[in-house]
Amino acid sequence: MERKDFLRGLGLVGLGALAIPVINSCNNDNDEGSSATTTDTSSTIGSTGTTGSCSVTSSETAGPFPTKTPTSLVTSNIVGDRTGVGFTINITIKNTNASCAALAGALVDIWHCDKDGYYSEYGGTSMQTIDFTAVHFLRGRQTTDTNGLVHFTSIFPGWYSGRATHIHVHIYNAAGTSLLVTQIAFPEGSGSAVALVNTSSANGYTKGMTGYNYNASDGVFSDSVANEMSTITGSVAAGFILTHTINVAG
């Protein structure tokens, strides 16, 4: 379901790697003890260690803000001029057509909103009033290594009305043929990274959790969250690491 549809439904149309430190944040002494460790179920759903079989990760909408020219954004550091809590994104791609072996040479595009819920490359419309059409923050492309792995350096995404926190992913084979468009879900709860970050006003996250749309009622994740759920570890002070496996028919 596209962002505009969510907003209409709410009557709101109008909007390996190490943990990296808080990026350009203010004093975060109050957050030194805040940490989260949550478990990823996506890499085991539909798979067995004895047969090496696995099922394709659920496909999802690219939403209204896909990257316009991903070939021009080949970079692992997608922070741009954005500020927020440090975030490392590690994604492994596996091939269901090869006994769930790692898929090397795949092109992986990701994009997500900033701490305030805004996307680059779009804006000046009823869907996103602030105009970010001339910038490309929080978007990037990487090619999987021999282990099927890509890394991105980013900031922890915020949220906007109608959606749970998420990352968009579009995967292509080495020849550029689209294999899957999907999204990555984030664990929730009082001790989760989502809750810790969004109550970290010292780092610029001012929305808190009031009005947040949880995965169970999210129009994208409500029927498929099990195989789109990531693992997130770390702390507000040191930054968080997301680890996730996506299965494609390569």
PDB file of C-alpha atoms in Angstrom:
ATOM      1  CA  MET A   1       0.000   0.000   0.000  1.00  0.00           C
ATOM      2  CA  GLU A   2       1.396   3.401  -0.960  1.00  0.00           C
ATOM      3  CA  ARG A   3       2.035   6.185   1.527  1.00  0.00           C
ATOM      4  CA  LYS A   4      -0.717   8.343   0.038  1.00  0.00           C
ATOM      5  CA  ASP A   5      -3.273   5.613   0.609  1.00  0.00           C
ATOM      6  CA  PHE A   6      -2.219   5.311   4.259  1.00  0.00           C
ATOM      7  CA  LEU A   7      -2.534   9.039   4.750  1.00  0.00           C
ATOM      8  CA  ARG A   8      -5.918   9.179   3.049  1.00  0.00           C
ATOM      9  CA  GLY A   9      -7.132   6.409   5.299  1.00  0.00           C
ATOM     10  CA  LEU A  10      -6.116   8.478   8.299  1.00  0.00           C
ATOM     11  CA  GLY A  11      -7.388  11.738   6.828  1.00  0.00           C
ATOM     12  CA  LEU A  12      -3.826  13.019   6.808  1.00  0.00           C
ATOM     13  CA  VAL A  13      -2.826  13.424   3.177  1.00  0.00           C
ATOM     14  CA  GLY A  14      -0.216  16.100   3.363  1.00  0.00           C
ATOM     15  CA  LEU A  15       2.941  13.941   4.637  1.00  0.00           C
ATOM     16  CA  GLY A  16      31.484  -7.022   8.667  1.00  0.00           C
ATOM     17  CA  ALA A  17      30.495  -3.535   9.895  1.00  0.00           C
ATOM     18  CA  LEU A  18      30.702  -1.913  13.310  1.00  0.00           C
ATOM     19  CA  ALA A  19      28.150   0.260  15.017  1.00  0.00           C
ATOM     20  CA  ILE A  20      28.806   3.867  14.142  1.00  0.00           C
ATOM     21  CA  PRO A  21      28.488   6.740  16.613  1.00  0.00           C
ATOM     22  CA  VAL A  22      25.635   9.205  16.817  1.00  0.00           C
ATOM     23  CA  ILE A  23      25.954  11.402  13.753  1.00  0.00           C
ATOM     24  CA  ASN A  24      26.137  15.147  14.390  1.00  0.00           C
ATOM     25  CA  SER A  25      23.942  14.674  17.451  1.00  0.00           C
ATOM     26  CA  CYS A  26      23.702  16.781  20.562  1.00  0.00           C
ATOM     27  CA  ASN A  27      24.852  15.638  24.002  1.00  0.00           C
ATOM     28  CA  ASN A  28      23.477  12.159  24.603  1.00  0.00           C
ATOM     29  CA  ASP A  29      24.581  11.521  28.184  1.00  0.00           C
ATOM     30  CA  ASN A  30      21.032  10.555  29.121  1.00  0.00           C
ATOM     31  CA  ASP A  31      21.154   7.748  26.569  1.00  0.00           C
ATOM     32  CA  GLU A  32      24.401   6.066  27.564  1.00  0.00           C
ATOM     33  CA  GLY A  33      22.593   3.151  29.177  1.00  0.00           C
ATOM     34  CA  SER A  34      19.997   2.688  26.441  1.00  0.00           C
ATOM     35  CA  SER A  35      20.524  -0.413  24.357  1.00  0.00           C
ATOM     36  CA  ALA A  36      18.479  -2.911  22.410  1.00  0.00           C
ATOM     37  CA  THR A  37      18.949  -6.441  21.182  1.00  0.00           C
ATOM     38  CA  THR A  38      16.164  -7.959  19.110  1.00  0.00           C
ATOM     39  CA  THR A  39      15.904 -11.109  17.081  1.00  0.00           C
ATOM     40  CA  ASP A  40      15.517 -11.532  13.322  1.00  0.00           C
ATOM     41  CA  THR A  41      13.099 -14.256  12.234  1.00  0.00           C
ATOM     42  CA  SER A  42      13.364 -13.523   8.520  1.00  0.00           C
ATOM     43  CA  SER A  43      16.384 -15.711   7.847  1.00  0.00           C
ATOM     44  CA  THR A  44      14.743 -18.810   9.266  1.00  0.00           C
ATOM     45  CA  ILE A  45      11.169 -18.488   8.117  1.00  0.00           C
ATOM     46  CA  GLY A  46      10.518 -21.077   5.421  1.00  0.00           C
ATOM     47  CA  SER A  47      14.009 -22.532   5.612  1.00  0.00           C
ATOM     48  CA  THR A  48      15.621 -25.647   7.035  1.00  0.00           C
ATOM     49  CA  GLY A  49      19.277 -26.312   7.688  1.00  0.00           C
ATOM     50  CA  THR A  50      19.077 -29.900   6.469  1.00  0.00           C
ATOM     51  CA  THR A  51      17.673 -29.264   3.007  1.00  0.00           C
ATOM     52  CA  GLY A  52      19.051 -25.804   2.341  1.00  0.00           C
ATOM     53  CA  SER A  53      15.653 -24.754   1.000  1.00  0.00           C
ATOM     54  CA  CYS A  54      14.054 -21.374   1.645  1.00  0.00           C
ATOM     55  CA  SER A  55      11.128 -19.345   0.382  1.00  0.00           C
ATOM     56  CA  VAL A  56      11.232 -15.985  -1.378  1.00  0.00           C
ATOM     57  CA  THR A  57      10.828 -13.010   0.938  1.00  0.00           C
ATOM     58  CA  SER A  58       7.485 -11.240   0.585  1.00  0.00           C
ATOM     59  CA  SER A  59       7.292  -8.606  -2.123  1.00  0.00           C
ATOM     60  CA  GLU A  60       6.004  -5.162  -1.205  1.00  0.00           C
ATOM     61  CA  THR A  61       5.251  -1.825  -2.794  1.00  0.00           C
ATOM     62  CA  ALA A  62       8.133   0.485  -3.641  1.00  0.00           C
ATOM     63  CA  GLY A  63       5.938   3.251  -2.272  1.00  0.00           C
ATOM     64  CA  PRO A  64       5.586   6.746  -3.717  1.00  0.00           C
ATOM     65  CA  PHE A  65       9.245   7.705  -3.181  1.00  0.00           C
ATOM     66  CA  PRO A  66      11.511   5.189  -4.988  1.00  0.00           C
ATOM     67  CA  THR A  67      15.007   6.223  -6.018  1.00  0.00           C
ATOM     68  CA  LYS A  68      14.766   7.911  -9.399  1.00  0.00           C
ATOM     69  CA  THR A  69      18.210   7.042 -10.806  1.00  0.00           C
ATOM     70  CA  PRO A  70      19.803   4.356  -8.614  1.00  0.00           C
ATOM     71  CA  THR A  71      22.771   3.883 -10.946  1.00  0.00           C
ATOM     72  CA  SER A  72      23.944   7.375  -9.981  1.00  0.00           C
ATOM     73  CA  LEU A  73      23.910   6.600  -6.251  1.00  0.00           C
ATOM     74  CA  VAL A  74      26.465   3.809  -5.912  1.00  0.00           C
ATOM     75  CA  THR A  75      27.613   4.457  -2.356  1.00  0.00           C
ATOM     76  CA  SER A  76      27.690   2.693   0.987  1.00  0.00           C
ATOM     77  CA  ASN A  77      27.514   5.898   3.042  1.00  0.00           C
ATOM     78  CA  ILE A  78      24.031   7.281   2.461  1.00  0.00           C
ATOM     79  CA  VAL A  79      23.892   9.827   5.298  1.00  0.00           C
ATOM     80  CA  GLY A  80      24.277  12.927   3.134  1.00  0.00           C
ATOM     81  CA  ASP A  81      23.451  16.009   5.190  1.00  0.00           C
ATOM     82  CA  ARG A  82      21.075  14.223   7.573  1.00  0.00           C
ATOM     83  CA  THR A  83      21.626  14.016  11.326  1.00  0.00           C
ATOM     84  CA  GLY A  84      20.506  11.390  13.806  1.00  0.00           C
ATOM     85  CA  VAL A  85      21.498   8.258  15.674  1.00  0.00           C
ATOM     86  CA  GLY A  86      24.180   6.240  13.887  1.00  0.00           C
ATOM     87  CA  PHE A  87      22.934   3.208  11.978  1.00  0.00           C
ATOM     88  CA  THR A  88      24.726   0.401  10.126  1.00  0.00           C
ATOM     89  CA  ILE A  89      22.654  -1.707   7.730  1.00  0.00           C
ATOM     90  CA  ASN A  90      23.882  -5.215   6.841  1.00  0.00           C
ATOM     91  CA  ILE A  91      21.779  -7.107   4.301  1.00  0.00           C
ATOM     92  CA  THR A  92      22.473 -10.624   3.006  1.00  0.00           C
ATOM     93  CA  ILE A  93      20.863 -11.813  -0.229  1.00  0.00           C
ATOM     94  CA  LYS A  94      20.244 -15.538  -0.753  1.00  0.00           C
ATOM     95  CA  ASN A  95      19.125 -17.408  -3.864  1.00  0.00           C
ATOM     96  CA  THR A  96      16.135 -19.749  -3.548  1.00  0.00           C
ATOM     97  CA  ASN A  97      17.073 -21.251  -6.923  1.00  0.00           C
ATOM     98  CA  ALA A  98      20.449 -22.393  -5.586  1.00  0.00           C
ATOM     99  CA  SER A  99      19.556 -24.144  -2.315  1.00  0.00           C
ATOM    100  CA  CYS A 100      19.480 -20.796  -0.535  1.00  0.00           C
ATOM    101  CA  ALA A 101      23.150 -20.091  -1.258  1.00  0.00           C
ATOM    102  CA  ALA A 102      24.493 -16.560  -1.027  1.00  0.00           C
ATOM    103  CA  LEU A 103      23.841 -14.533  -4.179  1.00  0.00           C
ATOM    104  CA  ALA A 104      27.005 -12.715  -5.228  1.00  0.00           C
ATOM    105  CA  GLY A 105      26.938  -9.810  -7.665  1.00  0.00           C
ATOM    106  CA  ALA A 106      23.366  -8.748  -6.939  1.00  0.00           C
ATOM    107  CA  LEU A 107      22.547  -5.041  -7.009  1.00  0.00           C
ATOM    108  CA  VAL A 108      20.842  -3.823  -3.840  1.00  0.00           C
ATOM    109  CA  ASP A 109      19.138  -0.426  -3.697  1.00  0.00           C
ATOM    110  CA  ILE A 110      17.835   0.899  -0.395  1.00  0.00           C
ATOM    111  CA  TRP A 111      16.063   4.069   0.651  1.00  0.00           C
ATOM    112  CA  HIS A 112      14.367   5.310   3.808  1.00  0.00           C
ATOM    113  CA  CYS A 113      13.090   8.486   5.440  1.00  0.00           C
ATOM    114  CA  ASP A 114      15.069  10.786   7.719  1.00  0.00           C
ATOM    115  CA  LYS A 115      14.470  11.262  11.451  1.00  0.00           C
ATOM    116  CA  ASP A 116      11.541  13.565  10.699  1.00  0.00           C
ATOM    117  CA  GLY A 117       9.865  11.200   8.231  1.00  0.00           C
ATOM    118  CA  TYR A 118      10.929  12.944   5.010  1.00  0.00           C
ATOM    119  CA  TYR A 119      12.336  11.421   1.810  1.00  0.00           C
ATOM    120  CA  SER A 120      14.895  12.943  -0.525  1.00  0.00           C
ATOM    121  CA  GLU A 121      14.204  13.431  -4.266  1.00  0.00           C
ATOM    122  CA  TYR A 122      10.574  14.373  -3.595  1.00  0.00           C
ATOM    123  CA  GLY A 123       8.505  17.138  -2.033  1.00  0.00           C
ATOM    124  CA  GLY A 124       6.605  20.307  -2.684  1.00  0.00           C
ATOM    125  CA  THR A 125       3.350  18.343  -2.933  1.00  0.00           C
ATOM    126  CA  SER A 126       0.443  17.405  -0.687  1.00  0.00           C
ATOM    127  CA  MET A 127       2.190  14.118   0.129  1.00  0.00           C
ATOM    128  CA  GLN A 128       5.377  15.805   1.347  1.00  0.00           C
ATOM    129  CA  THR A 129       5.240  19.543   1.677  1.00  0.00           C
ATOM    130  CA  ILE A 130       8.957  20.152   2.288  1.00  0.00           C
ATOM    131  CA  ASP A 131      10.810  20.134  -1.024  1.00  0.00           C
ATOM    132  CA  PHE A 132      13.787  17.781  -1.129  1.00  0.00           C
ATOM    133  CA  THR A 133      13.742  17.200  -4.890  1.00  0.00           C
ATOM    134  CA  ALA A 134      17.316  18.434  -5.383  1.00  0.00           C
ATOM    135  CA  VAL A 135      19.006  16.163  -2.827  1.00  0.00           C
ATOM    136  CA  HIS A 136      19.571  12.405  -2.521  1.00  0.00           C
ATOM    137  CA  PHE A 137      20.102  11.624   1.165  1.00  0.00           C
ATOM    138  CA  LEU A 138      19.421   8.159   2.613  1.00  0.00           C
ATOM    139  CA  ARG A 139      19.529   6.378  -0.742  1.00  0.00           C
ATOM    140  CA  GLY A 140      22.218   4.112  -2.117  1.00  0.00           C
ATOM    141  CA  ARG A 141      23.206   1.091  -4.165  1.00  0.00           C
ATOM    142  CA  GLN A 142      25.753  -1.614  -3.392  1.00  0.00           C
ATOM    143  CA  THR A 143      26.723  -4.937  -5.002  1.00  0.00           C
ATOM    144  CA  THR A 144      26.718  -8.099  -2.901  1.00  0.00           C
ATOM    145  CA  ASP A 145      30.057  -9.747  -2.177  1.00  0.00           C
ATOM    146  CA  THR A 146      30.807 -13.478  -2.343  1.00  0.00           C
ATOM    147  CA  ASN A 147      28.830 -13.923   0.873  1.00  0.00           C
ATOM    148  CA  GLY A 148      25.806 -12.158  -0.592  1.00  0.00           C
ATOM    149  CA  LEU A 149      26.368  -9.244   1.782  1.00  0.00           C
ATOM    150  CA  VAL A 150      26.078  -5.467   1.428  1.00  0.00           C
ATOM    151  CA  HIS A 151      26.724  -2.780   4.047  1.00  0.00           C
ATOM    152  CA  PHE A 152      25.339   0.749   4.343  1.00  0.00           C
ATOM    153  CA  THR A 153      26.142   3.545   6.783  1.00  0.00           C
ATOM    154  CA  SER A 154      23.090   5.636   7.603  1.00  0.00           C
ATOM    155  CA  ILE A 155      21.072   7.224  10.398  1.00  0.00           C
ATOM    156  CA  PHE A 156      18.242   5.513  12.223  1.00  0.00           C
ATOM    157  CA  PRO A 157      15.032   6.267  10.294  1.00  0.00           C
ATOM    158  CA  GLY A 158      12.150   8.096  11.877  1.00  0.00           C
ATOM    159  CA  TRP A 159       8.498   7.498  11.058  1.00  0.00           C
ATOM    160  CA  TYR A 160       5.500   9.197   9.512  1.00  0.00           C
ATOM    161  CA  SER A 161       1.738   8.878   9.880  1.00  0.00           C
ATOM    162  CA  GLY A 162       0.282   5.560   8.732  1.00  0.00           C
ATOM    163  CA  ARG A 163       3.512   3.562   8.660  1.00  0.00           C
ATOM    164  CA  ALA A 164       5.733   1.652  11.034  1.00  0.00           C
ATOM    165  CA  THR A 165       9.483   2.304  10.780  1.00  0.00           C
ATOM    166  CA  HIS A 166      10.818   0.592   7.644  1.00  0.00           C
ATOM    167  CA  ILE A 167      13.452   0.453   4.902  1.00  0.00           C
ATOM    168  CA  HIS A 168      12.687  -0.035   1.210  1.00  0.00           C
ATOM    169  CA  VAL A 169      14.818  -2.513  -0.766  1.00  0.00           C
ATOM    170  CA  HIS A 170      14.955  -3.252  -4.503  1.00  0.00           C
ATOM    171  CA  ILE A 171      17.156  -6.150  -5.617  1.00  0.00           C
ATOM    172  CA  TYR A 172      18.399  -6.805  -9.160  1.00  0.00           C
ATOM    173  CA  ASN A 173      20.607  -9.521 -10.592  1.00  0.00           C
ATOM    174  CA  ALA A 174      24.008  -8.641 -12.040  1.00  0.00           C
ATOM    175  CA  ALA A 175      22.428  -8.018 -15.449  1.00  0.00           C
ATOM    176  CA  GLY A 176      20.047  -5.458 -13.983  1.00  0.00           C
ATOM    177  CA  THR A 177      16.884  -7.573 -14.055  1.00  0.00           C
ATOM    178  CA  SER A 178      14.575  -6.854 -11.133  1.00  0.00           C
ATOM    179  CA  LEU A 179      14.317  -9.785  -8.709  1.00  0.00           C
ATOM    180  CA  LEU A 180      12.350  -8.373  -5.782  1.00  0.00           C
ATOM    181  CA  VAL A 181      10.996  -5.188  -4.252  1.00  0.00           C
ATOM    182  CA  THR A 182      10.435  -5.547  -0.524  1.00  0.00           C
ATOM    183  CA  GLN A 183      10.644  -3.729   2.800  1.00  0.00           C
ATOM    184  CA  ILE A 184      12.448  -4.355   6.082  1.00  0.00           C
ATOM    185  CA  ALA A 185      10.502  -4.233   9.343  1.00  0.00           C
ATOM    186  CA  PHE A 186      11.861  -3.158  12.737  1.00  0.00           C
ATOM    187  CA  PRO A 187      11.254  -4.880  16.094  1.00  0.00           C
ATOM    188  CA  GLU A 188       8.998  -2.949  18.451  1.00  0.00           C
ATOM    189  CA  GLY A 189       8.392  -2.745  22.187  1.00  0.00           C
ATOM    190  CA  SER A 190       9.425  -0.635  25.157  1.00  0.00           C
ATOM    191  CA  GLY A 191      13.091  -1.667  24.977  1.00  0.00           C
ATOM    192  CA  SER A 192      13.381  -1.753  21.190  1.00  0.00           C
ATOM    193  CA  ALA A 193      15.650   0.488  19.154  1.00  0.00           C
ATOM    194  CA  VAL A 194      12.562   2.127  17.637  1.00  0.00           C
ATOM    195  CA  ALA A 195      11.292   3.155  21.068  1.00  0.00           C
ATOM    196  CA  LEU A 196      14.714   4.180  22.393  1.00  0.00           C
ATOM    197  CA  VAL A 197      15.574   6.314  19.368  1.00  0.00           C
ATOM    198  CA  ASN A 198      12.211   8.032  19.051  1.00  0.00           C
ATOM    199  CA  THR A 199      12.301   9.112  22.689  1.00  0.00           C
ATOM    200  CA  SER A 200      15.855  10.413  22.224  1.00  0.00           C
ATOM    201  CA  SER A 201      14.978  14.085  21.780  1.00  0.00           C
ATOM    202  CA  ALA A 202      18.582  15.111  22.457  1.00  0.00           C
ATOM    203  CA  ASN A 203      19.454  13.562  19.092  1.00  0.00           C
ATOM    204  CA  GLY A 204      16.709  15.413  17.234  1.00  0.00           C
ATOM    205  CA  TYR A 205      13.979  12.769  17.288  1.00  0.00           C
ATOM    206  CA  THR A 206      11.071  14.882  18.519  1.00  0.00           C
ATOM    207  CA  LYS A 207       7.968  12.825  17.645  1.00  0.00           C
ATOM    208  CA  GLY A 208       8.210  10.248  20.407  1.00  0.00           C
ATOM    209  CA  MET A 209       5.907   7.252  19.969  1.00  0.00           C
ATOM    210  CA  THR A 210       2.555   9.032  20.232  1.00  0.00           C
ATOM    211  CA  GLY A 211       0.618   8.263  17.052  1.00  0.00           C
ATOM    212  CA  TYR A 212       3.093   5.609  15.910  1.00  0.00           C
ATOM    213  CA  ASN A 213       1.569   2.908  13.682  1.00  0.00           C
ATOM    214  CA  TYR A 214       2.804  -0.491  14.887  1.00  0.00           C
ATOM    215  CA  ASN A 215       3.604  -3.441  12.616  1.00  0.00           C
ATOM    216  CA  ALA A 216       0.403  -5.307  13.514  1.00  0.00           C
ATOM    217  CA  SER A 217      -1.731  -2.511  12.065  1.00  0.00           C
ATOM    218  CA  ASP A 218       0.654  -1.445   9.301  1.00  0.00           C
ATOM    219  CA  GLY A 219      -0.898  -1.967   5.857  1.00  0.00           C
ATOM    220  CA  VAL A 220       2.348  -3.421   4.488  1.00  0.00           C
ATOM    221  CA  PHE A 221       3.609  -5.534   7.378  1.00  0.00           C
ATOM    222  CA  SER A 222       0.381  -6.718   9.003  1.00  0.00           C
ATOM    223  CA  ASP A 223       0.222  -9.876   6.849  1.00  0.00           C
ATOM    224  CA  SER A 224       3.912 -10.555   6.243  1.00  0.00           C
ATOM    225  CA  VAL A 225       6.013  -9.148   9.066  1.00  0.00           C
ATOM    226  CA  ALA A 226       7.501 -12.527  10.066  1.00  0.00           C
ATOM    227  CA  ASN A 227       9.734 -12.847   7.005  1.00  0.00           C
ATOM    228  CA  GLU A 228      10.519  -9.132   6.810  1.00  0.00           C
ATOM    229  CA  MET A 229      11.626  -8.646  10.417  1.00  0.00           C
ATOM    230  CA  SER A 230      15.217  -7.586  11.069  1.00  0.00           C
ATOM    231  CA  THR A 231      17.607  -7.980  13.981  1.00  0.00           C
ATOM    232  CA  ILE A 232      18.771  -4.732  15.594  1.00  0.00           C
ATOM    233  CA  THR A 233      21.490  -4.438  18.232  1.00  0.00           C
ATOM    234  CA  GLY A 234      23.385  -1.561  19.803  1.00  0.00           C
ATOM    235  CA  SER A 235      22.555   1.579  21.736  1.00  0.00           C
ATOM    236  CA  VAL A 236      21.570   5.185  21.189  1.00  0.00           C
ATOM    237  CA  ALA A 237      25.015   6.330  22.324  1.00  0.00           C
ATOM    238  CA  ALA A 238      27.074   3.937  20.187  1.00  0.00           C
ATOM    239  CA  GLY A 239      24.674   3.540  17.274  1.00  0.00           C
ATOM    240  CA  PHE A 240      22.624   0.570  16.111  1.00  0.00           C
ATOM    241  CA  ILE A 241      23.314  -2.305  13.702  1.00  0.00           C
ATOM    242  CA  LEU A 242      20.568  -3.855  11.588  1.00  0.00           C
ATOM    243  CA  THR A 243      21.096  -7.369  10.223  1.00  0.00           C
ATOM    244  CA  HIS A 244      18.676  -8.912   7.760  1.00  0.00           C
ATOM    245  CA  THR A 245      18.490 -11.695   5.174  1.00  0.00           C
ATOM    246  CA  ILE A 246      16.380 -11.435   2.020  1.00  0.00           C
ATOM    247  CA  ASN A 247      15.669 -14.454  -0.187  1.00  0.00           C
ATOM    248  CA  VAL A 248      15.156 -13.982  -3.922  1.00  0.00           C
ATOM    249  CA  ALA A 249      14.662 -16.275  -6.887  1.00  0.00           C
ATOM    250  CA  GLY A 250      17.966 -15.453  -8.554  1.00  0.00           C
TER     251      GLY A 250
END
